[in-house]
XYZ file of C-alpha atoms in Angstrom:
493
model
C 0.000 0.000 0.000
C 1.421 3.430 -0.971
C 2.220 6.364 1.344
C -0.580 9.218 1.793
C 0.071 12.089 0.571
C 2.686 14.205 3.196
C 2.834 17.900 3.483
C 4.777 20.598 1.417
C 7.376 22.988 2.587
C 7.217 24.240 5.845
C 5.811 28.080 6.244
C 8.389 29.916 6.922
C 10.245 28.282 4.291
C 7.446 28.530 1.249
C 7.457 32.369 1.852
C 11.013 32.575 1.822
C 10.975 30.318 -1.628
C 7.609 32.095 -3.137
C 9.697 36.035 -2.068
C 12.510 34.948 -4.386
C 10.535 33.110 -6.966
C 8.769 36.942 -6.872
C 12.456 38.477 -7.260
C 13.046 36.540 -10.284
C 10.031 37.004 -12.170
C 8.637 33.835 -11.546
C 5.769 34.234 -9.193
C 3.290 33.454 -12.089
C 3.971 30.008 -12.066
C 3.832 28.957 -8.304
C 1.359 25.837 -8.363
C 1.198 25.243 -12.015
C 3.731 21.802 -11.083
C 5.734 23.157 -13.722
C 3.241 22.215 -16.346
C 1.577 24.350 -18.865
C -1.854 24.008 -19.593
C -2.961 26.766 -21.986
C -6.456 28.174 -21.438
C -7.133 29.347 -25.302
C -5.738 28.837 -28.129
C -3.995 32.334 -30.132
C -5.017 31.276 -32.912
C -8.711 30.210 -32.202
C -11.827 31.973 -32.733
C -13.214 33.175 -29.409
C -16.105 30.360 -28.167
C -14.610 27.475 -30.683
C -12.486 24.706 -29.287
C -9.307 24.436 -31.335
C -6.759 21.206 -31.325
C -3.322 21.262 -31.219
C -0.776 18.562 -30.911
C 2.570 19.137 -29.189
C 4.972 16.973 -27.296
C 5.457 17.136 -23.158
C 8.490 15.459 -20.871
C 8.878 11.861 -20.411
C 9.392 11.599 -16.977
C 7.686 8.478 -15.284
C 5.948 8.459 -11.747
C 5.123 5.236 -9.873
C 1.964 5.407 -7.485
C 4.859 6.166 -4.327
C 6.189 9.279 -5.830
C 2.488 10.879 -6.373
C 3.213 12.563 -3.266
C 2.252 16.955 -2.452
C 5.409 19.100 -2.420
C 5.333 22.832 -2.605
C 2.357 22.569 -5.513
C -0.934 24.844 -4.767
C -3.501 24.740 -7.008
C -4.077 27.780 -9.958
C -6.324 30.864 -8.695
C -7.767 31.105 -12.479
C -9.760 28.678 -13.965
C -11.427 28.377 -17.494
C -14.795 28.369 -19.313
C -15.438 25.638 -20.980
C -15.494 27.431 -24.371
C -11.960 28.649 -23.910
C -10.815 24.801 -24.252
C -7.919 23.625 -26.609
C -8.229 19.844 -27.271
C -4.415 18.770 -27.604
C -4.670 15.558 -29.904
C -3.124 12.660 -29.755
C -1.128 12.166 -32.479
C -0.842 8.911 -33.292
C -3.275 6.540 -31.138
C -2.785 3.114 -32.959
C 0.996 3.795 -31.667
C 2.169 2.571 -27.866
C 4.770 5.482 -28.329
C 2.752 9.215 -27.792
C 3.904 12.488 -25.603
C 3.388 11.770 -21.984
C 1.847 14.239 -19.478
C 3.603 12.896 -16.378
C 0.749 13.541 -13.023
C 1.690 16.842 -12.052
C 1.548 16.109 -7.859
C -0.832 18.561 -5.912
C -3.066 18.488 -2.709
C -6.694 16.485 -3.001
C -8.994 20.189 -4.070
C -11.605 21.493 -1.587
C -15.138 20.505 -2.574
C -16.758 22.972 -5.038
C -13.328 24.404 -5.877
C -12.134 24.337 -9.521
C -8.172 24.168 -10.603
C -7.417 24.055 -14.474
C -5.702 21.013 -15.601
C -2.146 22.005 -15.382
C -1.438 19.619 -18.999
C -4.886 19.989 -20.678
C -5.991 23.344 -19.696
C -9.466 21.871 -18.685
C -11.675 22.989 -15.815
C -12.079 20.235 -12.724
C -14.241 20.595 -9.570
C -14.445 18.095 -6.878
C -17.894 17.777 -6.223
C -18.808 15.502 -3.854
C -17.507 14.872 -0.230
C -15.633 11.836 0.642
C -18.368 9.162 1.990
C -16.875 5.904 1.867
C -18.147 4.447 -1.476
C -21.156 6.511 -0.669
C -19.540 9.541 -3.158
C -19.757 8.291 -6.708
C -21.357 7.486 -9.589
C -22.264 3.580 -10.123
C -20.778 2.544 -13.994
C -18.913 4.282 -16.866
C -21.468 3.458 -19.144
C -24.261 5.384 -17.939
C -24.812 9.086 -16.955
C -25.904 9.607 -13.948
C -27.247 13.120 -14.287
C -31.077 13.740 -14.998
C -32.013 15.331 -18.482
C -31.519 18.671 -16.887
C -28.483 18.158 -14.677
C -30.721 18.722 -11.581
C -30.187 15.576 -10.178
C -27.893 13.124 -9.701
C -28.022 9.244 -8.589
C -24.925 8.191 -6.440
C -24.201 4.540 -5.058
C -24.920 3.377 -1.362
C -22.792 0.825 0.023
C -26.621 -0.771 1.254
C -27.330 -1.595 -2.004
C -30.071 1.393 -2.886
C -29.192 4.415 -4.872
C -29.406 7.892 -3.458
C -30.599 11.087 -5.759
C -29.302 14.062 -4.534
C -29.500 17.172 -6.171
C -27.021 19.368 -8.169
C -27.858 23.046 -7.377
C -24.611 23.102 -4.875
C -21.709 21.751 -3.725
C -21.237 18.893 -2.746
C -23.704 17.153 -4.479
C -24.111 14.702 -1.425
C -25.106 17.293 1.210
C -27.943 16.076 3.437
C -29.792 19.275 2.443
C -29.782 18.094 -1.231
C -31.187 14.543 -0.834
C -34.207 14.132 -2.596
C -35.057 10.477 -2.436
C -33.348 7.151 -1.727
C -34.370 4.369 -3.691
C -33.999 0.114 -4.271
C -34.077 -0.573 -7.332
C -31.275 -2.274 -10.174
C -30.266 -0.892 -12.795
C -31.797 2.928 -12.153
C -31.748 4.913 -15.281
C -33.169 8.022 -16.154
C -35.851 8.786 -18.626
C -34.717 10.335 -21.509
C -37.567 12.845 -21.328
C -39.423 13.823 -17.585
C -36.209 14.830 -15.325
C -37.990 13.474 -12.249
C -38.512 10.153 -13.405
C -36.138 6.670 -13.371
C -36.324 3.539 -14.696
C -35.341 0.293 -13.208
C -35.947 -3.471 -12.689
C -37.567 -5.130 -9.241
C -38.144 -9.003 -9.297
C -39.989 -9.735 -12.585
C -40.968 -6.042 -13.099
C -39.931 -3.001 -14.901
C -40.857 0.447 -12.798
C -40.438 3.635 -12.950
C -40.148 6.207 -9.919
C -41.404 9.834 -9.434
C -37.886 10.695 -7.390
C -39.916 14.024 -6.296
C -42.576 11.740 -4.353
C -41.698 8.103 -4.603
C -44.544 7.064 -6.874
C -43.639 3.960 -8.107
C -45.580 2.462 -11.581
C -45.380 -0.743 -12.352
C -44.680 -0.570 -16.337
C -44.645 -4.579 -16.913
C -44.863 -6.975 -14.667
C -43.625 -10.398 -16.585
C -45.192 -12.731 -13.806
C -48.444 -12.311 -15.380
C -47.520 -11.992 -18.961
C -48.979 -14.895 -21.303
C -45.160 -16.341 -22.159
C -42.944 -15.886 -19.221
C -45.668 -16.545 -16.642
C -45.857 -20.226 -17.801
C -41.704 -20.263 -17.864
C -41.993 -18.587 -14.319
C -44.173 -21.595 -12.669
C -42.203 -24.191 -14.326
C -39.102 -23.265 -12.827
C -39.816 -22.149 -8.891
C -35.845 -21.209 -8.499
C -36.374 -18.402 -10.520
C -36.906 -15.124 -8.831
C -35.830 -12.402 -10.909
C -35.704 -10.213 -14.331
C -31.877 -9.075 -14.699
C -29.547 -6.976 -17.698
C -26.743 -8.300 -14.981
C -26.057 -4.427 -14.451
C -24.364 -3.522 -17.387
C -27.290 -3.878 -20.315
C -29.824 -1.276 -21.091
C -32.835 -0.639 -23.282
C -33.103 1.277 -26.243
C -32.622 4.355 -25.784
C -36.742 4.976 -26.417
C -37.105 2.340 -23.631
C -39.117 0.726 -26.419
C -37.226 -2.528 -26.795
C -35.967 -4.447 -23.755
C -33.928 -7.762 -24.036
C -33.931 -9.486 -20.109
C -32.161 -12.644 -18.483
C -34.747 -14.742 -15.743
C -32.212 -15.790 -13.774
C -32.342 -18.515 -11.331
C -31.165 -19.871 -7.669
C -30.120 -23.378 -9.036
C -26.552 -24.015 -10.885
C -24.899 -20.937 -8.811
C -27.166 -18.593 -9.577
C -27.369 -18.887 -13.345
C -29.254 -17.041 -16.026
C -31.471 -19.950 -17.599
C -33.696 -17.872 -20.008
C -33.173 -14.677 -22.414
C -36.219 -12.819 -24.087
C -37.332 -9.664 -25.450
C -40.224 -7.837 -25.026
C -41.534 -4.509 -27.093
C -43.292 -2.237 -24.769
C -45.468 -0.448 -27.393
C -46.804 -3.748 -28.583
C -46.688 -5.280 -25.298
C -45.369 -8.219 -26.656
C -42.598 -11.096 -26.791
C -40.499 -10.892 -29.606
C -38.571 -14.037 -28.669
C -37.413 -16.486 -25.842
C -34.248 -18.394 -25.529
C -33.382 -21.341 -22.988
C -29.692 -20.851 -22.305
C -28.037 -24.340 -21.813
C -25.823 -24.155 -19.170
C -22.645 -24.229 -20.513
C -23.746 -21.281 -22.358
C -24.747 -19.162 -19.129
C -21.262 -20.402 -17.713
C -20.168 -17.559 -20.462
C -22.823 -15.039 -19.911
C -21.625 -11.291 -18.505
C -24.164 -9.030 -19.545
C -27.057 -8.420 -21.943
C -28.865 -5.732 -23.861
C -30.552 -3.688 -26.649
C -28.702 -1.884 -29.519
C -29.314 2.217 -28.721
C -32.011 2.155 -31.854
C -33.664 -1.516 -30.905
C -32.439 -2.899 -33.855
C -30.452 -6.323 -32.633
C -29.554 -7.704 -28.790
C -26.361 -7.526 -27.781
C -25.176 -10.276 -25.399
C -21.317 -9.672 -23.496
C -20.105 -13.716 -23.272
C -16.603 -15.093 -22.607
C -15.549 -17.266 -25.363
C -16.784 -20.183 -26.003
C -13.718 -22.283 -27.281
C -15.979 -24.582 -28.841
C -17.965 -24.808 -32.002
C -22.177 -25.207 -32.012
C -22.343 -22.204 -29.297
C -24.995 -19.473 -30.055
C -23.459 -17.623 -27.075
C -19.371 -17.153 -28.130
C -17.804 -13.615 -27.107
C -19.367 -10.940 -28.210
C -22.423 -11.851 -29.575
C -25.617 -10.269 -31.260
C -28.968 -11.184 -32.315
C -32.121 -10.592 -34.005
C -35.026 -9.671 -31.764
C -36.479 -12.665 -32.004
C -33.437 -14.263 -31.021
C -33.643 -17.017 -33.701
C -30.311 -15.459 -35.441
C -26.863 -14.960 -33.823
C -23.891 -13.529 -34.784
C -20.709 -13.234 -32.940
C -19.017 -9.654 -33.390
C -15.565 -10.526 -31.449
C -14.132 -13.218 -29.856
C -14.642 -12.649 -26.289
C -15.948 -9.503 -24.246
C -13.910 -6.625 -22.923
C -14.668 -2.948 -20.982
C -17.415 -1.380 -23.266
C -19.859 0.661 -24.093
C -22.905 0.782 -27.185
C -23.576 4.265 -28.604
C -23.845 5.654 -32.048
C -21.133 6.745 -34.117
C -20.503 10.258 -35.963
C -22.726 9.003 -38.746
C -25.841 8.208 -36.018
C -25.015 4.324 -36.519
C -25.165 1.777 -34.242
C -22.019 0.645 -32.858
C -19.857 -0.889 -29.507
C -16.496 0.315 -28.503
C -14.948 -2.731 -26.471
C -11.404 -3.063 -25.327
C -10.283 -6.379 -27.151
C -8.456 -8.425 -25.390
C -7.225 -10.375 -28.101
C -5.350 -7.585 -29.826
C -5.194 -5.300 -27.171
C -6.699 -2.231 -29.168
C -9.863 -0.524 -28.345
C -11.899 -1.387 -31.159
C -14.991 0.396 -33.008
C -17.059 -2.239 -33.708
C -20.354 -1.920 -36.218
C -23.471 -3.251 -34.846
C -24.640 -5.373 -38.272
C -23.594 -8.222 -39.649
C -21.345 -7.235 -42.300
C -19.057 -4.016 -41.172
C -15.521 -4.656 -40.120
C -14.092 -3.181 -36.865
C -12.557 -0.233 -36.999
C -9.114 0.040 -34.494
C -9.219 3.395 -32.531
C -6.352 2.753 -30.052
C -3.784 0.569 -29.022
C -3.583 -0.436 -25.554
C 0.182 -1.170 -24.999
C 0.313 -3.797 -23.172
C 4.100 -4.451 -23.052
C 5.672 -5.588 -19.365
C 9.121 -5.470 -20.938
C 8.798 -1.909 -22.468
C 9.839 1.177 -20.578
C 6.719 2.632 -22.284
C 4.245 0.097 -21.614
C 0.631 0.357 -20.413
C 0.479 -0.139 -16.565
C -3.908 0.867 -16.388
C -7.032 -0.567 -16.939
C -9.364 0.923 -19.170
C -13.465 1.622 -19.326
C -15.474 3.242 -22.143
C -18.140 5.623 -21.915
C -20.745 6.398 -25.541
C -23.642 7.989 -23.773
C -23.293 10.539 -26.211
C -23.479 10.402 -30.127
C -20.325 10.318 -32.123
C -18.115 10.290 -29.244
C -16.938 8.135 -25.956
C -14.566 8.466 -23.216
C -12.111 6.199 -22.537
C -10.598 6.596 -18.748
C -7.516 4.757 -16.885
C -7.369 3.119 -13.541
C -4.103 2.269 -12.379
C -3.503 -0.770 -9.624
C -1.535 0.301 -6.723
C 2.314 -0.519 -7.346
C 2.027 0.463 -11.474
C 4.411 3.145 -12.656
C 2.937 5.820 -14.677
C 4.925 5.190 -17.789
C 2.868 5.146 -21.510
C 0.577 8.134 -22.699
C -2.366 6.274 -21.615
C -1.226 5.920 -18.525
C -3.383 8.466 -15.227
C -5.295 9.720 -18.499
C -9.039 10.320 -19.477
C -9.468 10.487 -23.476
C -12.584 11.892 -25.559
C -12.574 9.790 -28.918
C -14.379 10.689 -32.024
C -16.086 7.513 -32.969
C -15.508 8.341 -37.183
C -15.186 5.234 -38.964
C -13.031 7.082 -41.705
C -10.507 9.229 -39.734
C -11.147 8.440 -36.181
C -9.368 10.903 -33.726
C -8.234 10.788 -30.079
C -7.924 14.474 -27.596
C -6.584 14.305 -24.108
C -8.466 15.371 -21.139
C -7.539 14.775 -17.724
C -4.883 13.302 -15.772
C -6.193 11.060 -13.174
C -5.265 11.356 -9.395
C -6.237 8.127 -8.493
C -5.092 4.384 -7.413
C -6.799 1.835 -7.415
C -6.836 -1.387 -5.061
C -10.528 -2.090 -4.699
C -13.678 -2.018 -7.265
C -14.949 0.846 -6.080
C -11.934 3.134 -6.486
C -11.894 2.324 -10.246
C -11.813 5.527 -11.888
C -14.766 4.596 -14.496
C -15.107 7.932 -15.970
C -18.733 8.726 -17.695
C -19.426 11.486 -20.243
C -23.420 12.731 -20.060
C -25.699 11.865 -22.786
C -25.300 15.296 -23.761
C -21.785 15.800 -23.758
C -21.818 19.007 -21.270
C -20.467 16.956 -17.770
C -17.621 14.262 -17.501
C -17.631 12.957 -13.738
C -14.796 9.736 -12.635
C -13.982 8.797 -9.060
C -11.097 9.273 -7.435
C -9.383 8.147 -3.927
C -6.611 10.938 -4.838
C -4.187 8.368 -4.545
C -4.578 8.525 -0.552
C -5.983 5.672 1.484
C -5.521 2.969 -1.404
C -7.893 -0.030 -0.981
C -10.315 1.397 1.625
C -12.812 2.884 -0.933
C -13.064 6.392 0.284
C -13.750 8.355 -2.920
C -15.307 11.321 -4.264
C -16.567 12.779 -7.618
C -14.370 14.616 -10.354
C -16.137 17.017 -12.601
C -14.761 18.190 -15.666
C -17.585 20.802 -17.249
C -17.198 20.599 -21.045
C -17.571 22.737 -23.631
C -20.870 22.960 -26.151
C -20.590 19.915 -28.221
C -21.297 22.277 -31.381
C -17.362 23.505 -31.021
C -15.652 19.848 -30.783
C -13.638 18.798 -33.265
């Protein structure tokens, strides 16, 4: 387990040092960590986000050196229109200019410091609360439509909405609600409202006064009732917490998962909520559920998605990374086995998955029909005997269209050594000239699940929120929320 983070330079001494600093025309840099992080671009039209691409120092950090010297954070901060995007130059290469973590103290909640690399905007903006402080999964946003709210996890199991109009979010004067239910998700349209599952149901809560509807409830439905009394072991409706809906909640593809066999899925069906109807059942033999992670609709409804291990043997309909029809009578496999992803919709508005592939170690674009080849967006260099190898893990976030974010979490013990490395990314999911900007540096270690950085970008590109233990107290989960506010997604690139 690392050290926490010690103090800087005595007082008498940092006035002494800042007095000459002063003398020698140097005062303007004091807390910038020696890093440069330019808050507009020259060249740039006021309100447009430009991109450059320039190289940085090469210096590596291990998790033991991240450690607060004589650093202070900047007094100016930026608007999120004054943002240069630096590119990455070359993202299929393991060889890129490194922004080495530039050590500072753990900010104040509600106080922003620019990025000293990046010249982006953070806030810290919730408390420290145990795991109590964060957002549940990279792959889904968990602001309301309007950014009023917010849903944070519980370490009970339930889900607590606070609300966003100060900081921190997790004050006790801005809980609205807490709520049991899996897989909460917002509706895309009434801010007060969420969507989740609760034993064979899907519901919906008013958050504003607990009203809970009931929108299906698949113990009386005509085909899975029948399913339901044959098998007595089963007991609930599951996505196993990474799936969702369409993004219309129109089309729903659901696991009934069982007691027996360890708890396995044994059945897979889809239902279409405007027809109230089943489009198609499945009976998962068991050494197909054995491979089972997750499961899912395509953002537009068009095919299930289905996140499987491989199946190393022919005559499997579930093998990796799998899709089919609605009816579930065709299936395709799209990759070999299932990494860190995320579904979304690319810069044309189609349907698509960005996975991590752990066969080729490159984060992968991969078309959602059965014809399209992936597309490679970055390499993950994986290389233990490299000086510049990747030392993180990696989760994707395509909640909004034509873009994800791809964040780092970094085991405790892992020198910060390849570009990739402490580092969130925005990627511009083009099939023809893809394109990769840096973001953030990460001040974060992880040693348990819940101080996994898992960075999320809202549906409508304005908020990017990741936890972070600040590289203190590794493996005891006490985390909080990083906020990077972006600008309108009108000026990306």
């Amino acid at each position: 387990m690392r050290d926490r983070m010690v103090e800087g330079y005595p007082g008498t001494f940092r006035l002494v040092l800042l007095i000459l600093l002063f003398i020698f025309g140097l005062f303007s840099i004091v807390g910038t960590g020696g890093g440069g992080g330019s808050s507009s671009d020259s060249g740039g039209t006021p309100g447009v986000v430009t991109t450059t691409t320039t190289t940085s120092p090469t210096t590596t950090t291990t998790p033991s050196d991240i450690t607060t010297t004589t650093t202070t954070s900047p007094t100016t901060t930026t608007t999120p229109s004054d943002i240069t995007f630096i590119e990455v130059p070359d993202p299929l290469s393991g060889d890129n200019p490194t922004y080495p973590l530039v050590p500072r103290e753990a900010p104040d909640v509600g106080v922003s410091f620019v990025d000293p690399h990046f010249g982006t905007t953070l806030t810290r903006a919730t408390t420290t609360d145990g795991c109590n402080s964060r957002h549940e999964y990279s792959r889904f946003d968990p602001f309301n439509k309007d950014k009023t709210m917010i849903v944070l996890v519980r370490d009970d199991g339930a889900w607590s909405i606070y609300k966003t109009q100060s900081m921190p979010y997790n004050q006790s004067s801005n809980l609205v609600s807490i709520i049991s239910l899996e897989d909460p998700r917002w509706d895309p349209d009434d801010s007060n409202l969420l969507w989740g599952l609760e034993d064979f149901s899907i519901v919906t809560v008013n958050v504003q006064t607990d009203e809970k509807t009931t929108i299906k409830n698949f113990s009386t439905d005509l085909t899975i009732a029948p399913i339901i009394a044959a098998n007595p072991d089963l007991y609930r409706i599951t996505m196993r917490n990474e799936g969702a809906s369409s993004l219309d909640n129109r089309y729903w593809a659901l696991f009934l998962q069982g007691s027996l066999d360890d708890y396995r899925v044994r059945y897979l069906f889809t239902w279409d909520r405007q027809q109230n109807q089943i489009l198609g059942t499945y009976t998962i033999p068991m050494p197909e559920a054995n491979l089972v992670d997750w499961c899912g609709m395509s953002p537009l409804g068009n095919w299930v998605l289905i996140g499987c291990d491989a199946a190393g043997a022919s005559g499997y309909k579930f093998d990796g990374l799998t899709m089919a029809n609605k009816e579930l009578t065709q299936f395709y496999k799209l990759a070999d086995s299932t990494g860190h992803a995320d579904v979304g919709l690319d810069s044309q508005g189609k349907e698509v998955i960005v996975m991590q592939n752990s066969q080729t170690d490159y984060i992968d674009l991969i078309p959602i029909d059965t014809t399209a080849e992936p597309v490679q967006l970055m390499l993950l260099f994986y290389s233990p005997t490299s000086p510049i190898g990747l030392n993180s893990g990696v989760h994707v976030s395509c909640n909004t269209s034509g873009y994800c974010v791809v964040s780092t979490e970094t085991p405790q013990g892992s020198a910060e050594q390849n570009w990739l490395d402490r580092t969130i990314t925005l990627v511009k999911l083009d099939r023809s000239n893809p394109r990769v900007f840096y973001l953030a540096k990460v001040y974060c270690t992880t040693g348990e699940y819940w101080e996994e950085t898992q960075g999320t970008i809202t549906n409508d590109g304005a908020k990017v929120v990741w936890a972070t233990n600040w590289n203190q107290n590794v493996g005891q989960e006490k985390v909080f929320l990083m906020q990077l506010d972006m600008p309108a997604k009108s000026t990306w690139p």
